[in-house]
């Protein structure tokens, strides 16, 4: 769980928010945010979801077996390694609608 709480703490700091400001936006106490970030408590998923929401983030669960491939995909900018941007990608739904395709 520490990776997730570390990421939330990094996002809070990057957003320039104090623990108190995040707590207020997430509907939590400052003490709860402080204890989560310091690893003193094992937070509920609902608490982490509220913290993420307040930071403009979303949490997604991924099967453990798919995590390495998903991380590689994200690191590559959403394309296969060595593939130029947009190569082989299907058209977006918006583009399909604009072109009159379904």
Short mmCIF file of N, CA, C and O in Angstrom, two decimals:
data_model
loop_
_atom_site.label_atom_id
_atom_site.label_comp_id
_atom_site.label_asym_id
_atom_site.label_seq_id
_atom_site.Cartn_x
_atom_site.Cartn_y
_atom_site.Cartn_z
N UNK A 1 0.83 -1.19 0.00
CA UNK A 1 0.00 0.00 0.00
C UNK A 1 0.88 1.25 0.00
O UNK A 1 0.43 2.30 -0.44
N UNK A 2 2.11 1.15 0.44
CA UNK A 2 2.93 2.36 0.55
C UNK A 2 3.15 3.03 -0.79
O UNK A 2 3.25 4.26 -0.84
N UNK A 3 3.21 2.29 -1.90
CA UNK A 3 3.37 2.93 -3.21
C UNK A 3 2.21 3.87 -3.49
O UNK A 3 2.40 4.97 -3.97
N UNK A 4 1.01 3.42 -3.19
CA UNK A 4 -0.17 4.24 -3.43
C UNK A 4 -0.18 5.47 -2.54
O UNK A 4 -0.41 6.58 -3.00
N UNK A 5 0.08 5.29 -1.27
CA UNK A 5 0.07 6.44 -0.36
C UNK A 5 1.23 7.39 -0.70
O UNK A 5 1.06 8.61 -0.59
N UNK A 6 2.36 6.84 -1.14
CA UNK A 6 3.48 7.69 -1.57
C UNK A 6 3.08 8.51 -2.79
O UNK A 6 3.39 9.71 -2.87
N UNK A 7 2.38 7.89 -3.73
CA UNK A 7 1.94 8.60 -4.93
C UNK A 7 0.93 9.70 -4.58
O UNK A 7 0.98 10.79 -5.14
N UNK A 8 0.03 9.41 -3.66
CA UNK A 8 -0.94 10.43 -3.25
C UNK A 8 -0.23 11.59 -2.55
O UNK A 8 -0.56 12.76 -2.77
N UNK A 9 0.75 11.27 -1.72
CA UNK A 9 1.51 12.33 -1.04
C UNK A 9 2.27 13.17 -2.07
O UNK A 9 2.29 14.40 -1.99
N UNK A 10 2.91 12.50 -3.05
CA UNK A 10 3.63 13.24 -4.10
C UNK A 10 2.69 14.13 -4.89
O UNK A 10 3.03 15.27 -5.22
N UNK A 11 1.49 13.62 -5.19
CA UNK A 11 0.50 14.41 -5.93
C UNK A 11 0.04 15.61 -5.11
O UNK A 11 -0.15 16.71 -5.64
N UNK A 12 -0.14 15.40 -3.81
CA UNK A 12 -0.54 16.51 -2.93
C UNK A 12 0.52 17.60 -2.94
O UNK A 12 0.22 18.79 -3.11
N UNK A 13 1.77 17.20 -2.80
CA UNK A 13 2.86 18.18 -2.78
C UNK A 13 3.01 18.88 -4.13
O UNK A 13 3.21 20.09 -4.19
N UNK A 14 2.87 18.12 -5.22
CA UNK A 14 2.96 18.71 -6.56
C UNK A 14 1.84 19.72 -6.79
O UNK A 14 2.03 20.70 -7.51
N UNK A 15 0.69 19.48 -6.18
CA UNK A 15 -0.44 20.40 -6.30
C UNK A 15 -0.29 21.60 -5.38
O UNK A 15 -1.11 22.52 -5.42
N UNK A 16 0.74 21.58 -4.54
CA UNK A 16 0.97 22.69 -3.62
C UNK A 16 -0.03 22.74 -2.48
O UNK A 16 -0.29 23.80 -1.92
N UNK A 17 -0.58 21.57 -2.12
CA UNK A 17 -1.58 21.52 -1.05
C UNK A 17 -0.94 21.08 0.26
O UNK A 17 -0.08 20.19 0.26
N UNK A 18 -1.37 21.66 1.33
CA UNK A 18 -0.97 21.19 2.66
C UNK A 18 -1.81 19.97 3.01
O UNK A 18 -2.83 19.69 2.35
N UNK A 19 -1.41 19.24 4.03
CA UNK A 19 -2.22 18.13 4.50
C UNK A 19 -3.60 18.62 4.92
O UNK A 19 -4.61 17.97 4.66
N UNK A 20 -3.64 19.78 5.54
CA UNK A 20 -4.90 20.35 5.99
C UNK A 20 -5.82 20.67 4.80
O UNK A 20 -7.02 20.39 4.84
N UNK A 21 -5.26 21.25 3.74
CA UNK A 21 -6.06 21.60 2.56
C UNK A 21 -6.60 20.35 1.89
O UNK A 21 -7.77 20.30 1.49
N UNK A 22 -5.76 19.32 1.76
CA UNK A 22 -6.22 18.06 1.16
C UNK A 22 -7.31 17.45 2.02
O UNK A 22 -8.34 16.99 1.50
N UNK A 23 -7.10 17.44 3.32
CA UNK A 23 -8.09 16.86 4.23
C UNK A 23 -9.43 17.57 4.07
O UNK A 23 -10.48 16.92 3.98
N UNK A 24 -9.40 18.88 3.99
CA UNK A 24 -10.64 19.64 3.85
C UNK A 24 -11.35 19.30 2.54
O UNK A 24 -12.56 19.06 2.52
N UNK A 25 -10.61 19.23 1.45
CA UNK A 25 -11.20 18.92 0.14
C UNK A 25 -11.72 17.49 0.07
O UNK A 25 -12.68 17.22 -0.65
N UNK A 26 -11.09 16.58 0.82
CA UNK A 26 -11.48 15.17 0.78
C UNK A 26 -12.50 14.82 1.87
O UNK A 26 -12.96 13.68 1.93
N UNK A 27 -12.80 15.78 2.74
CA UNK A 27 -13.74 15.50 3.81
C UNK A 27 -13.15 14.64 4.91
O UNK A 27 -13.84 13.84 5.54
N UNK A 28 -11.87 14.82 5.15
CA UNK A 28 -11.14 14.05 6.17
C UNK A 28 -10.54 15.00 7.19
O UNK A 28 -10.50 16.21 6.97
N UNK A 29 -10.03 14.44 8.27
CA UNK A 29 -9.30 15.28 9.22
C UNK A 29 -7.83 15.36 8.78
O UNK A 29 -7.32 14.46 8.11
N UNK A 30 -7.17 16.44 9.17
CA UNK A 30 -5.75 16.58 8.86
C UNK A 30 -4.96 15.44 9.49
O UNK A 30 -4.02 14.91 8.90
N UNK A 31 -5.39 15.03 10.69
CA UNK A 31 -4.71 13.94 11.39
C UNK A 31 -4.79 12.64 10.58
O UNK A 31 -3.83 11.88 10.51
N UNK A 32 -5.93 12.40 9.95
CA UNK A 32 -6.07 11.19 9.13
C UNK A 32 -5.10 11.22 7.96
O UNK A 32 -4.40 10.23 7.69
N UNK A 33 -5.02 12.36 7.26
CA UNK A 33 -4.08 12.48 6.14
C UNK A 33 -2.65 12.31 6.63
O UNK A 33 -1.86 11.58 6.02
N UNK A 34 -2.32 12.93 7.74
CA UNK A 34 -0.97 12.82 8.28
C UNK A 34 -0.63 11.37 8.64
O UNK A 34 0.45 10.89 8.31
N UNK A 35 -1.55 10.68 9.27
CA UNK A 35 -1.30 9.29 9.68
C UNK A 35 -1.21 8.35 8.47
O UNK A 35 -0.42 7.41 8.49
N UNK A 36 -1.99 8.62 7.42
CA UNK A 36 -1.90 7.81 6.21
C UNK A 36 -0.54 8.03 5.54
O UNK A 36 0.15 7.07 5.18
N UNK A 37 -0.15 9.29 5.38
CA UNK A 37 1.12 9.60 4.72
C UNK A 37 2.33 9.09 5.49
O UNK A 37 3.34 8.74 4.89
N UNK A 38 2.23 9.04 6.81
CA UNK A 38 3.37 8.57 7.61
C UNK A 38 3.36 7.05 7.79
O UNK A 38 4.27 6.50 8.39
N UNK A 39 2.32 6.40 7.27
CA UNK A 39 2.25 4.93 7.37
C UNK A 39 1.77 4.44 8.72
O UNK A 39 1.90 3.25 9.03
N UNK A 40 1.23 5.32 9.55
CA UNK A 40 0.78 4.92 10.89
C UNK A 40 -0.52 4.13 10.85
O UNK A 40 -0.81 3.41 11.79
N UNK A 41 -1.31 4.31 9.79
CA UNK A 41 -2.57 3.55 9.69
C UNK A 41 -2.68 2.95 8.30
O UNK A 41 -2.08 3.42 7.34
N UNK A 42 -3.45 1.89 8.22
CA UNK A 42 -3.76 1.24 6.96
C UNK A 42 -5.14 1.76 6.54
O UNK A 42 -6.15 1.33 7.09
N UNK A 43 -5.18 2.70 5.60
CA UNK A 43 -6.44 3.36 5.28
C UNK A 43 -7.42 2.46 4.53
O UNK A 43 -7.02 1.51 3.87
N UNK A 44 -8.68 2.82 4.65
CA UNK A 44 -9.72 2.14 3.88
C UNK A 44 -9.61 2.60 2.44
O UNK A 44 -9.17 3.72 2.15
N UNK A 45 -10.05 1.74 1.53
CA UNK A 45 -10.05 2.08 0.12
C UNK A 45 -10.89 3.33 -0.13
O UNK A 45 -10.51 4.21 -0.91
N UNK A 46 -12.02 3.46 0.56
CA UNK A 46 -12.88 4.63 0.36
C UNK A 46 -12.15 5.92 0.73
O UNK A 46 -12.35 6.95 0.09
N UNK A 47 -11.30 5.87 1.73
CA UNK A 47 -10.52 7.05 2.13
C UNK A 47 -9.51 7.41 1.05
O UNK A 47 -9.36 8.58 0.69
N UNK A 48 -8.83 6.41 0.51
CA UNK A 48 -7.87 6.66 -0.56
C UNK A 48 -8.56 7.19 -1.81
O UNK A 48 -8.03 8.08 -2.49
N UNK A 49 -9.74 6.68 -2.10
CA UNK A 49 -10.51 7.17 -3.25
C UNK A 49 -10.87 8.64 -3.08
O UNK A 49 -10.80 9.42 -4.03
N UNK A 50 -11.25 9.03 -1.87
CA UNK A 50 -11.59 10.44 -1.61
C UNK A 50 -10.36 11.33 -1.73
O UNK A 50 -10.43 12.44 -2.27
N UNK A 51 -9.24 10.86 -1.23
CA UNK A 51 -8.00 11.64 -1.37
C UNK A 51 -7.64 11.81 -2.84
O UNK A 51 -7.31 12.91 -3.28
N UNK A 52 -7.72 10.72 -3.60
CA UNK A 52 -7.42 10.78 -5.03
C UNK A 52 -8.37 11.73 -5.74
O UNK A 52 -7.94 12.55 -6.56
N UNK A 53 -9.66 11.62 -5.45
CA UNK A 53 -10.66 12.48 -6.08
C UNK A 53 -10.33 13.95 -5.82
O UNK A 53 -10.38 14.78 -6.72
N UNK A 54 -9.98 14.26 -4.58
CA UNK A 54 -9.66 15.65 -4.21
C UNK A 54 -8.42 16.15 -4.95
O UNK A 54 -8.25 17.35 -5.14
N UNK A 55 -7.56 15.24 -5.37
CA UNK A 55 -6.34 15.60 -6.09
C UNK A 55 -6.53 15.54 -7.61
O UNK A 55 -5.58 15.73 -8.37
N UNK A 56 -7.75 15.24 -8.04
CA UNK A 56 -8.02 15.14 -9.48
C UNK A 56 -7.48 13.87 -10.10
O UNK A 56 -7.21 13.81 -11.29
N UNK A 57 -7.35 12.83 -9.28
CA UNK A 57 -6.83 11.54 -9.75
C UNK A 57 -7.92 10.49 -9.65
O UNK A 57 -8.88 10.64 -8.92
N UNK A 58 -7.73 9.41 -10.37
CA UNK A 58 -8.61 8.25 -10.26
C UNK A 58 -7.77 7.03 -9.95
O UNK A 58 -6.62 6.92 -10.38
N UNK A 59 -8.33 6.14 -9.18
CA UNK A 59 -7.64 4.89 -8.86
C UNK A 59 -8.24 3.78 -9.70
O UNK A 59 -9.45 3.75 -9.93
N UNK A 60 -7.39 2.87 -10.15
CA UNK A 60 -7.85 1.77 -10.98
C UNK A 60 -7.20 0.49 -10.48
O UNK A 60 -5.98 0.45 -10.25
N UNK A 61 -8.01 -0.54 -10.30
CA UNK A 61 -7.45 -1.83 -9.92
C UNK A 61 -7.14 -2.61 -11.20
O UNK A 61 -7.88 -2.55 -12.18
N UNK A 62 -6.00 -3.29 -11.17
CA UNK A 62 -5.53 -4.03 -12.33
C UNK A 62 -5.10 -5.42 -11.87
O UNK A 62 -4.44 -5.55 -10.84
N UNK A 63 -5.47 -6.46 -12.61
CA UNK A 63 -4.99 -7.80 -12.24
C UNK A 63 -3.46 -7.81 -12.16
O UNK A 63 -2.78 -7.24 -13.02
N UNK A 64 -2.94 -8.43 -11.12
CA UNK A 64 -1.49 -8.43 -10.89
C UNK A 64 -0.72 -8.96 -12.09
O UNK A 64 0.37 -8.45 -12.40
N UNK A 65 -1.26 -9.94 -12.79
CA UNK A 65 -0.56 -10.51 -13.94
C UNK A 65 -0.42 -9.51 -15.09
O UNK A 65 0.50 -9.62 -15.89
N UNK A 66 -1.30 -8.53 -15.17
CA UNK A 66 -1.25 -7.55 -16.26
C UNK A 66 -0.47 -6.29 -15.90
O UNK A 66 -0.17 -5.47 -16.78
N UNK A 67 -0.12 -6.13 -14.64
CA UNK A 67 0.52 -4.89 -14.20
C UNK A 67 1.81 -4.57 -14.95
O UNK A 67 1.99 -3.43 -15.41
N UNK A 68 2.74 -5.52 -15.13
CA UNK A 68 3.98 -5.17 -15.84
C UNK A 68 3.72 -4.66 -17.26
O UNK A 68 4.32 -3.67 -17.69
N UNK A 69 2.80 -5.31 -17.99
CA UNK A 69 2.51 -4.88 -19.35
C UNK A 69 1.83 -3.51 -19.36
O UNK A 69 2.11 -2.68 -20.22
N UNK A 70 0.94 -3.28 -18.41
CA UNK A 70 0.27 -1.99 -18.34
C UNK A 70 1.25 -0.88 -18.02
O UNK A 70 1.22 0.20 -18.62
N UNK A 71 2.16 -1.13 -17.08
CA UNK A 71 3.17 -0.13 -16.74
C UNK A 71 4.06 0.18 -17.94
O UNK A 71 4.37 1.34 -18.20
N UNK A 72 4.46 -0.86 -18.70
CA UNK A 72 5.27 -0.64 -19.91
C UNK A 72 4.50 0.20 -20.92
O UNK A 72 5.05 1.09 -21.56
N UNK A 73 3.22 -0.11 -21.09
CA UNK A 73 2.37 0.61 -22.04
C UNK A 73 2.26 2.08 -21.66
O UNK A 73 2.41 2.96 -22.51
N UNK A 74 2.05 2.35 -20.38
CA UNK A 74 1.94 3.74 -19.92
C UNK A 74 3.27 4.46 -20.10
O UNK A 74 3.31 5.60 -20.56
N UNK A 75 4.37 3.80 -19.73
CA UNK A 75 5.69 4.42 -19.88
C UNK A 75 6.00 4.76 -21.34
O UNK A 75 6.71 5.71 -21.63
N UNK A 76 5.48 3.96 -22.27
CA UNK A 76 5.77 4.17 -23.69
C UNK A 76 4.86 5.22 -24.30
O UNK A 76 4.91 5.46 -25.51
N UNK A 77 4.01 5.84 -23.51
CA UNK A 77 3.12 6.86 -24.03
C UNK A 77 1.92 6.29 -24.73
O UNK A 77 1.35 6.92 -25.62
N UNK A 78 1.54 5.08 -24.38
CA UNK A 78 0.35 4.47 -24.97
C UNK A 78 0.58 3.80 -26.31
O UNK A 78 -0.33 3.65 -27.10
N UNK A 79 1.79 3.38 -26.56
CA UNK A 79 2.07 2.67 -27.81
C UNK A 79 3.04 1.53 -27.52
O UNK A 79 3.67 1.48 -26.48
N UNK A 80 3.13 0.63 -28.43
CA UNK A 80 4.06 -0.48 -28.27
C UNK A 80 5.48 0.06 -28.37
O UNK A 80 5.72 1.04 -29.09
N UNK A 81 6.40 -0.55 -27.67
CA UNK A 81 7.78 -0.08 -27.72
C UNK A 81 8.29 -0.10 -29.16
O UNK A 81 8.07 -1.06 -29.90
N UNK A 82 8.93 0.95 -29.58
CA UNK A 82 9.47 1.06 -30.92
C UNK A 82 8.46 1.49 -31.96
O UNK A 82 8.79 1.68 -33.12
N UNK A 83 7.22 1.65 -31.58
CA UNK A 83 6.17 2.03 -32.52
C UNK A 83 6.02 3.55 -32.50
O UNK A 83 5.96 4.16 -31.44
N UNK A 84 5.96 4.19 -33.66
CA UNK A 84 5.78 5.65 -33.66
C UNK A 84 4.42 6.03 -33.12
O UNK A 84 3.47 5.26 -33.20
N UNK A 85 4.30 7.23 -32.56
CA UNK A 85 3.02 7.67 -32.02
C UNK A 85 1.91 7.57 -33.06
O UNK A 85 2.08 7.98 -34.20
N UNK A 86 0.79 6.99 -32.65
CA UNK A 86 -0.39 6.90 -33.51
C UNK A 86 -0.38 5.75 -34.49
O UNK A 86 -1.39 5.45 -35.11
N UNK A 87 0.75 5.09 -34.67
CA UNK A 87 0.82 3.98 -35.63
C UNK A 87 -0.04 2.82 -35.17
O UNK A 87 0.06 2.37 -34.05
N UNK A 88 -0.90 2.37 -36.04
CA UNK A 88 -1.73 1.21 -35.73
C UNK A 88 -2.87 1.50 -34.80
O UNK A 88 -3.61 0.60 -34.44
N UNK A 89 -3.02 2.73 -34.40
CA UNK A 89 -4.09 3.07 -33.46
C UNK A 89 -5.39 3.24 -34.23
O UNK A 89 -5.41 3.81 -35.31
N UNK A 90 -6.48 2.72 -33.67
CA UNK A 90 -7.77 2.93 -34.34
C UNK A 90 -8.18 4.39 -34.23
O UNK A 90 -7.72 5.09 -33.33
N UNK A 91 -9.01 4.86 -35.14
CA UNK A 91 -9.45 6.25 -35.03
C UNK A 91 -10.27 6.44 -33.76
O UNK A 91 -10.92 5.51 -33.28
N UNK A 92 -10.24 7.63 -33.24
CA UNK A 92 -11.03 7.91 -32.05
C UNK A 92 -12.51 7.89 -32.42
O UNK A 92 -12.88 8.04 -33.59
N UNK A 93 -13.34 7.71 -31.42
CA UNK A 93 -14.79 7.72 -31.65
C UNK A 93 -15.20 9.07 -32.22
O UNK A 93 -15.99 9.15 -33.16
N UNK A 94 -14.64 10.15 -31.68
CA UNK A 94 -14.98 11.49 -32.17
C UNK A 94 -14.60 11.64 -33.64
O UNK A 94 -15.37 12.19 -34.43
N UNK A 95 -13.42 11.13 -34.01
CA UNK A 95 -13.00 11.23 -35.40
C UNK A 95 -13.90 10.39 -36.29
O UNK A 95 -14.26 10.81 -37.38
N UNK A 96 -14.28 9.20 -35.84
CA UNK A 96 -15.18 8.34 -36.62
C UNK A 96 -16.51 9.02 -36.85
O UNK A 96 -17.08 8.98 -37.95
N UNK A 97 -17.05 9.67 -35.81
CA UNK A 97 -18.32 10.38 -35.96
C UNK A 97 -18.19 11.57 -36.90
O UNK A 97 -19.07 11.82 -37.72
N UNK A 98 -17.06 12.27 -36.81
CA UNK A 98 -16.84 13.42 -37.68
C UNK A 98 -16.72 12.99 -39.13
O UNK A 98 -17.16 13.71 -40.03
N UNK A 99 -16.17 11.80 -39.35
CA UNK A 99 -16.01 11.27 -40.71
C UNK A 99 -17.28 10.58 -41.21
O UNK A 99 -17.32 10.13 -42.35
N UNK A 100 -18.28 10.45 -40.34
CA UNK A 100 -19.54 9.81 -40.73
C UNK A 100 -19.51 8.29 -40.65
O UNK A 100 -20.38 7.62 -41.17
N UNK A 101 -18.50 7.74 -39.98
CA UNK A 101 -18.40 6.28 -39.81
C UNK A 101 -19.02 5.86 -38.51
O UNK A 101 -19.16 6.64 -37.60
N UNK A 102 -19.37 4.61 -38.43
CA UNK A 102 -19.87 4.05 -37.17
C UNK A 102 -19.16 2.78 -36.85
O UNK A 102 -18.74 2.04 -37.56
#
